[in-house]
Short mmCIF file of C-alpha atoms and ligand atoms in Angstrom, two decimals:
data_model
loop_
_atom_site.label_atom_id
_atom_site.label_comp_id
_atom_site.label_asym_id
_atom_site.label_seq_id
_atom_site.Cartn_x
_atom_site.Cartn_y
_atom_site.Cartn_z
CA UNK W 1 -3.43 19.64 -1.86
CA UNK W 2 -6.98 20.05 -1.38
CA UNK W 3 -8.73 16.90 0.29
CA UNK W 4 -12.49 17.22 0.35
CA UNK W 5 -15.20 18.97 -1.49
CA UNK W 6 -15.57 22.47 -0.76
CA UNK W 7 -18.81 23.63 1.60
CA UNK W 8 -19.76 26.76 2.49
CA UNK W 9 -20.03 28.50 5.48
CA UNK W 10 -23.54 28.27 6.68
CA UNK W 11 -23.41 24.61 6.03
CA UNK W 12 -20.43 24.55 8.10
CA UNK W 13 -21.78 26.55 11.31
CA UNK W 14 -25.58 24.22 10.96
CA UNK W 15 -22.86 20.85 11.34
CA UNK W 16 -20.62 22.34 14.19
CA UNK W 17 -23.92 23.34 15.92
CA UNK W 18 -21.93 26.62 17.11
CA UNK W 19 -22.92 29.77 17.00
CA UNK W 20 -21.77 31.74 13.58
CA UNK W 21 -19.12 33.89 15.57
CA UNK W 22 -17.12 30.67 16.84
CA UNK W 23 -17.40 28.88 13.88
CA UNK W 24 -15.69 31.63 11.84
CA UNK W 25 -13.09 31.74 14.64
CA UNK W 26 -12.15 28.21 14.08
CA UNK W 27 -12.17 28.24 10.62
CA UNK W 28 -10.28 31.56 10.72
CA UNK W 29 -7.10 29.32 13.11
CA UNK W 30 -7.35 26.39 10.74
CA UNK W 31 -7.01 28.53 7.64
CA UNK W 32 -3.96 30.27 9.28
CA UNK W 33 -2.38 26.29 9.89
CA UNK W 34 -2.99 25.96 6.40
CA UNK W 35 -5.23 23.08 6.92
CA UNK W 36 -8.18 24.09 5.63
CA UNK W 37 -8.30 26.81 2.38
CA UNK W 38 -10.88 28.98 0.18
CA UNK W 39 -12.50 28.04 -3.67
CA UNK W 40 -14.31 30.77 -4.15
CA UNK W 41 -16.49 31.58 -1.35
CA UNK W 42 -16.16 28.03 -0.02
CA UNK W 43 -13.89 26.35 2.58
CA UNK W 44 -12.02 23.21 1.03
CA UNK W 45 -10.55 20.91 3.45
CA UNK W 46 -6.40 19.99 2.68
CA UNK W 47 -4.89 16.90 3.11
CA UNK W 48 -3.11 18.22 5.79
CA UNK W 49 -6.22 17.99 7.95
CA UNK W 50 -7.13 14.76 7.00
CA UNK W 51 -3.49 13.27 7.50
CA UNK W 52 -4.13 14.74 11.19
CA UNK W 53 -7.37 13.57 12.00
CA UNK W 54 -5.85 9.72 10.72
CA UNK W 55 -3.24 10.65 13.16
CA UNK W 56 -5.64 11.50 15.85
CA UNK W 57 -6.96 8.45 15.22
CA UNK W 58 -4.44 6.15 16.00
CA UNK W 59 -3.39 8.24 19.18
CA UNK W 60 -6.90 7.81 20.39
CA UNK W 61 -6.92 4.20 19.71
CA UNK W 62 -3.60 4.36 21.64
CA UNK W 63 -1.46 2.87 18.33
CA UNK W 64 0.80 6.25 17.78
CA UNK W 65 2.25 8.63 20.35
CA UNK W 66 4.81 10.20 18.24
CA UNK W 67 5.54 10.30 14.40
CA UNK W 68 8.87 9.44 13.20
CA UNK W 69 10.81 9.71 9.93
CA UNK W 70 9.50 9.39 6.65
CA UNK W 71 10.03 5.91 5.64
CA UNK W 72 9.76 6.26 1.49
CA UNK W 73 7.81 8.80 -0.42
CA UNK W 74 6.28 6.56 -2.85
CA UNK W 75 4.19 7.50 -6.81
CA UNK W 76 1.36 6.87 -4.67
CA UNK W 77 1.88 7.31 -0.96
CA UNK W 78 3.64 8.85 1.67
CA UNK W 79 4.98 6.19 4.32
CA UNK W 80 5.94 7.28 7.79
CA UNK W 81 7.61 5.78 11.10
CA UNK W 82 4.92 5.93 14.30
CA UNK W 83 5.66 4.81 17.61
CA UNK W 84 3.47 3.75 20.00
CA UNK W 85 2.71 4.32 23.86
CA UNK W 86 4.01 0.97 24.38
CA UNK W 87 7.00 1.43 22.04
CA UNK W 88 6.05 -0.79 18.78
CA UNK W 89 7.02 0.81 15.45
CA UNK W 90 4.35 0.98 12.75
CA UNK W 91 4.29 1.94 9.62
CA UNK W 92 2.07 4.67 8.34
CA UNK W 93 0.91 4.59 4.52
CA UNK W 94 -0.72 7.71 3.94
CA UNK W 95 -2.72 7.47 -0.08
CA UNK W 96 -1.90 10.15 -2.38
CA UNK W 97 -3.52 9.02 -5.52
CA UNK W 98 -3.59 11.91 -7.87
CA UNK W 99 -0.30 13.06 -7.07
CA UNK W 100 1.20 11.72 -10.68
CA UNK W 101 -1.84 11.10 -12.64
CA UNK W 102 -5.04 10.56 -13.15
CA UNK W 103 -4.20 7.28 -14.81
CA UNK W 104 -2.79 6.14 -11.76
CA UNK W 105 -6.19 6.76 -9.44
CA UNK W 106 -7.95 5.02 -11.81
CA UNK W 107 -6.13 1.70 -11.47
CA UNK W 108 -5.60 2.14 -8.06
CA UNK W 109 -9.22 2.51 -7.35
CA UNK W 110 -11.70 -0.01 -5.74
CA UNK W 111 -14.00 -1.76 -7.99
CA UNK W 112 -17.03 0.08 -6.00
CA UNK W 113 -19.69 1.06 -8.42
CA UNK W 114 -18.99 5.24 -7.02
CA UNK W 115 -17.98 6.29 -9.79
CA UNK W 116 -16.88 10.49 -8.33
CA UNK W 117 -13.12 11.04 -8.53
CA UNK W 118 -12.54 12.76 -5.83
CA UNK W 119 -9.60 12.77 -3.99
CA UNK W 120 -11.23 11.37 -1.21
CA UNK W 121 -13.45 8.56 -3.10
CA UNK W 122 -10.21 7.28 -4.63
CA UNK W 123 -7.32 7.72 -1.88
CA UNK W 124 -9.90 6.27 1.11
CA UNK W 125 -10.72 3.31 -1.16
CA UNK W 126 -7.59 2.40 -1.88
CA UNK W 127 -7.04 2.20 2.05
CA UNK W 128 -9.77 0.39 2.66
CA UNK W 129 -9.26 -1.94 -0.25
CA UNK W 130 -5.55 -2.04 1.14
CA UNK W 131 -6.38 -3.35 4.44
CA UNK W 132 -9.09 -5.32 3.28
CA UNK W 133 -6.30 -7.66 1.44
CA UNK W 134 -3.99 -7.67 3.62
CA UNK W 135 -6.61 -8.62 6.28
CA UNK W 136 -7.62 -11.57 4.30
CA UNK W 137 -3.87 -12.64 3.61
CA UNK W 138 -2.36 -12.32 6.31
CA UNK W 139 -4.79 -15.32 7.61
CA UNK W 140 -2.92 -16.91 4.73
CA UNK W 141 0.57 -16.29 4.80
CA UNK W 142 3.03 -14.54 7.39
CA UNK W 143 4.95 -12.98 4.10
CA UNK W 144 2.30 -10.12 4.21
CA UNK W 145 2.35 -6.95 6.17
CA UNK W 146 0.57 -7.45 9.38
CA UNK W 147 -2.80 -4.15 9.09
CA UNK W 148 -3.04 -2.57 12.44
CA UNK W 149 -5.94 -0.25 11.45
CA UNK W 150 -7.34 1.68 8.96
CA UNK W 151 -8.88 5.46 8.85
CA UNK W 152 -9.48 7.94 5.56
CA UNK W 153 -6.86 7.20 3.22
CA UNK W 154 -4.56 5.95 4.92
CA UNK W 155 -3.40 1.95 6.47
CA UNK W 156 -1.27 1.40 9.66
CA UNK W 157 0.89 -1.52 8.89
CA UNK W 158 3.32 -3.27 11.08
CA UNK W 159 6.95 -1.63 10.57
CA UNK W 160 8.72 -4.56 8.69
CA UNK W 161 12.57 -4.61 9.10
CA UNK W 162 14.82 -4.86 5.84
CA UNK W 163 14.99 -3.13 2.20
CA UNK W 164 13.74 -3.36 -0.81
CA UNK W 165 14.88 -6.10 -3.18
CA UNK W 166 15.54 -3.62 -5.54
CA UNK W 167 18.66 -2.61 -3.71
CA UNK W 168 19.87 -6.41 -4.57
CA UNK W 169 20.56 -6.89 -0.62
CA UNK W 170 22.80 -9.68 -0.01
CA UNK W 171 20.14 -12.97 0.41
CA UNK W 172 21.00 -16.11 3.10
CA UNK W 173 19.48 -18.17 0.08
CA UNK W 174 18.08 -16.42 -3.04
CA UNK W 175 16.57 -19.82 -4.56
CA UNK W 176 14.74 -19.76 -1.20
CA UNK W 177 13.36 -16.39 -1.09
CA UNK W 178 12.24 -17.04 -4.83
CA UNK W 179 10.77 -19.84 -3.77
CA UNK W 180 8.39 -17.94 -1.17
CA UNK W 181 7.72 -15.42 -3.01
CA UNK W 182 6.49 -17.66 -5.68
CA UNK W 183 4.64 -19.78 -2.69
CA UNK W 184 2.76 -16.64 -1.29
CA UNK W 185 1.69 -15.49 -4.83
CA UNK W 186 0.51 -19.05 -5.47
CA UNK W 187 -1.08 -19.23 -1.85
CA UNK W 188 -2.97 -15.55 -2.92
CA UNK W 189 -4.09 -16.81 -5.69
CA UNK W 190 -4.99 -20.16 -5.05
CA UNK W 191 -6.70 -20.23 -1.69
CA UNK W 192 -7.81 -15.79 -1.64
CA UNK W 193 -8.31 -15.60 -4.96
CA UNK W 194 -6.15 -12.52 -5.19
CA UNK W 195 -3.46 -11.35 -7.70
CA UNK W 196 -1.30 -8.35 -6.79
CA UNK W 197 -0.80 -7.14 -10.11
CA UNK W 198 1.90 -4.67 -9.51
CA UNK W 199 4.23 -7.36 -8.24
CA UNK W 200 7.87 -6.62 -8.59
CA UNK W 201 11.22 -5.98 -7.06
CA UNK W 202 9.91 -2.79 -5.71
CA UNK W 203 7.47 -4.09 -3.77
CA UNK W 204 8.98 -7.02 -1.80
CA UNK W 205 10.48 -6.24 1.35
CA UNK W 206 13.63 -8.98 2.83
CA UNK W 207 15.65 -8.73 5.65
CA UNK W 208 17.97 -11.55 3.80
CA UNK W 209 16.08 -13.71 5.56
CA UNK W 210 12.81 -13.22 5.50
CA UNK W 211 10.53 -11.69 2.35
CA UNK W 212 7.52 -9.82 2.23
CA UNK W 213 5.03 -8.84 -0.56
CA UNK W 214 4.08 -5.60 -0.03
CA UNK W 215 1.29 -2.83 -1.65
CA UNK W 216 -2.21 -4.48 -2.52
CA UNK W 217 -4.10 -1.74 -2.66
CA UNK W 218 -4.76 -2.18 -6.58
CA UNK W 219 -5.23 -6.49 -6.73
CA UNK W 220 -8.21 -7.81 -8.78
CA UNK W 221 -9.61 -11.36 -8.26
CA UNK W 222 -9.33 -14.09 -10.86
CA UNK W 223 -12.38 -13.31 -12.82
CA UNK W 224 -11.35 -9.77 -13.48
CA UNK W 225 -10.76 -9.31 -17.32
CA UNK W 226 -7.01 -8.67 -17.29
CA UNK W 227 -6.56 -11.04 -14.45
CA UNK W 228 -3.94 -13.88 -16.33
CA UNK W 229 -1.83 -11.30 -17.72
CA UNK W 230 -1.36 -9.31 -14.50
CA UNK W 231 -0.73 -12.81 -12.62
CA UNK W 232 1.77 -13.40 -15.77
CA UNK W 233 3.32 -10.28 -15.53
CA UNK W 234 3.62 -10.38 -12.03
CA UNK W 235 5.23 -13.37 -12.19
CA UNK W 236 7.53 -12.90 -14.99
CA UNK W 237 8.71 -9.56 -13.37
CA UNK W 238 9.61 -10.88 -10.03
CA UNK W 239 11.35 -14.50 -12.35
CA UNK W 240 13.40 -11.76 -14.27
CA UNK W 241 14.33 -9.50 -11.52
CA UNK W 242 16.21 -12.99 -10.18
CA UNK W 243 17.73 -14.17 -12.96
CA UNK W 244 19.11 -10.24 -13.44
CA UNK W 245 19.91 -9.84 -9.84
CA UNK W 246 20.95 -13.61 -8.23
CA UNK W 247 21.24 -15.56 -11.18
CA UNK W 248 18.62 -17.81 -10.11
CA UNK W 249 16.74 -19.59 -12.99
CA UNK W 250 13.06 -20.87 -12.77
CA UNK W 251 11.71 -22.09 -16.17
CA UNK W 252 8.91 -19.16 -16.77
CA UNK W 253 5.71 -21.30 -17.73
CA UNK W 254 6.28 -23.51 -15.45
CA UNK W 255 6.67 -21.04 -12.53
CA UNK W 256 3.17 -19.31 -14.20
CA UNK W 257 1.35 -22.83 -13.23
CA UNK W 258 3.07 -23.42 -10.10
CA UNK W 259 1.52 -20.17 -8.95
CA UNK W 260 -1.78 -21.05 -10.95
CA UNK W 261 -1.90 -24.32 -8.61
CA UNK W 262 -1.64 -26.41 -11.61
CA UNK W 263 1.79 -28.42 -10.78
CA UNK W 264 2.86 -29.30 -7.18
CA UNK W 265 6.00 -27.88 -7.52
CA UNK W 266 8.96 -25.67 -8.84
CA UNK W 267 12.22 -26.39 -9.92
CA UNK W 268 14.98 -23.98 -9.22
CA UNK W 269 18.07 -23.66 -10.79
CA UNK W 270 21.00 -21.69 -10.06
CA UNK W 271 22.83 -20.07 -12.92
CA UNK W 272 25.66 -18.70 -10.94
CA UNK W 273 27.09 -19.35 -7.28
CA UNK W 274 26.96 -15.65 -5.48
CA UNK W 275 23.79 -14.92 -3.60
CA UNK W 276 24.72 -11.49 -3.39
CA UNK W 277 22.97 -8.74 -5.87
CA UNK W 278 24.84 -8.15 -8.61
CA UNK W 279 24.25 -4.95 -11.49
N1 ATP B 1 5.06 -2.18 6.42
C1 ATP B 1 6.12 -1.51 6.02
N2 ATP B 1 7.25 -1.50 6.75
C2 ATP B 1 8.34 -0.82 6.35
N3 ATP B 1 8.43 -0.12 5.20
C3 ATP B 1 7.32 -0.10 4.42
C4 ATP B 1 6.13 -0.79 4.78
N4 ATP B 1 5.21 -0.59 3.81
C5 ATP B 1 5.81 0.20 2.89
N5 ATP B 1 7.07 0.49 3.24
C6 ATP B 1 8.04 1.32 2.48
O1 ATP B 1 7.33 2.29 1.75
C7 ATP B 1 7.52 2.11 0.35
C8 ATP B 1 6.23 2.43 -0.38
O2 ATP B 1 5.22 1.54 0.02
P1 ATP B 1 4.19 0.92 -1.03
O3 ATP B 1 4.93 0.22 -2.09
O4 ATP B 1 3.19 0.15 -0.26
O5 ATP B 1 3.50 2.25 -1.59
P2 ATP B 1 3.50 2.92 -3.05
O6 ATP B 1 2.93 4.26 -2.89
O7 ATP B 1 2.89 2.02 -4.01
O8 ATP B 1 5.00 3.10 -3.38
P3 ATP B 1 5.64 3.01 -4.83
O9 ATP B 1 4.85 3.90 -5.70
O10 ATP B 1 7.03 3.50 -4.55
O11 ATP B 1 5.56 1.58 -5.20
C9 ATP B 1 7.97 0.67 0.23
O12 ATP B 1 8.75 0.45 -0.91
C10 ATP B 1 8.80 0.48 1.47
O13 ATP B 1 10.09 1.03 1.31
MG1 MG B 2 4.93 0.19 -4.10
#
């Protein structure tokens, strides 16, 4: 997939500061790695390149030595296993907005006033805006991803242990976990001013244990014009999911101002007795 905007040559050898004869030599290897290509007359830089340079990166700030398995290829990312020199496992989101559709980069795009579409406008914004949130929550709230680093499009996040809740893991105490979640979406909003907006099942991590709210790359503030129905929906998704999945049972509107900071607190109810994901 083509990264960058294309250039041409001369502009090319003036940057490098090499003479022509090199610079077509290098340009010649990268094009055989199929990391850089041709439009036309002009060189385009893939993503390929720019996943590498991120890479190169890290190893220079001494966070990765080695990459490891791919962790989940997501609509809108690519997540890999690193490992560092002193053996800590991170997690590598890597932004491919623009791989489903153009839809999706548009909501997954910063609020900056750059308005170009380019891969790289949208896919290194949503990085930045990415660690930018999870910077600021994090001060908040442990049930966030710790951000390493950020460079280009992509985040280093700290690897976190467990599964989706999707997968309807067994849960030490679901009326617990719901409870946190519903805490840490409260403590966002409250006290960051942030709403997730694509809250759900698929993006909360849990060891059984322990939850996490994952993927912030697209949250909008409380003044934003759809902010109270992506705070509803958000909310609503994650109260349904429970109900469907542990039988738990919050009371919706209530839940909605418990994470709007208007009541004190929640009550929930248990419809049935397993903990254990059912469907
Ligand atoms: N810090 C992390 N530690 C471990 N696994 C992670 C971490 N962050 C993300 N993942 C895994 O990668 C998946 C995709 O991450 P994320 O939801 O942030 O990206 P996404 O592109 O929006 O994915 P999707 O489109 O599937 O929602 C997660 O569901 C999870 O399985
Ligand atoms: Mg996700």
């Amino acid at each position: 997939m083509i990264g960058g905007r294309s250039t041409n040559f001369d502009a090319i050898a003036r940057m490098s500061g090499q003479p022509a004869e090199r610079t077509r030599f290098a340009l010649d290897e990268l094009n055989k790695r199929k990391l850089i290509g041709f439009a036309g007359e002009n060189y385009v830089v893939y993503t390929s390149a720019l996943d590498l340079l991120a890479l190169k990166h890290y190893a220079d700030k001494d966070y990765a030595m080695a990459l490891g398995k791919l962790i989940a290829k997501g609509k809108e990312s690519d997540v890999y296993e690193v490992l560092s020199p002193n053996s800590e496992l991170f997690a590598l989101k890597l932004f491919r907005l623009g791989r489903t559709s153009f839809r999706d980069v548009k909501r997954k795009r910063s609020r900056s006033k750059d308005d170009s579409n380019t891969w790289v406008t949208s896919n290194y914004n949503a990085a930045r805006h990415e660690f930018a949130a999870l910077l600021r929550l994090r001060k908040l709230t442990e049930n966030v991803p710790t951000a390493v680093d950020q460079d280009r499009h992509t985040v280093l996040l700290q690897e976190l242990p467990g599964v989706r809740l999707s997968q309807r893991p067994e849960l030490d105490d679901a009326d617990g976990i719901l409870s946190v979640i519903l805490r840490t979406a409260r403590e966002a909003y409250t006290v960051s001013k942030m709403i997730n907006g694509d809250l759900s099942e698929y993006n909360i991590l849990t060891d059984g244990r322990r939850v996490w709210l994952i993927d912030w790359p697209q949250w909008v503030g409380p003044t934003h014009p759809n902010a109270a129905e992506l705070l509803g929906r958000d909310v609503f998704t994650v109260l349904r999911f429970f109900l469907r999945a542990y039988g738990v049972k919050v009371d919706d509107e209530r839940a909605l101002r418990y994470v709007r900071g208007e009541v004190e607190s929640l009550k929930v109810r248990r419809a049935r007795s397993s903990t254990r994901g059912s469907g």
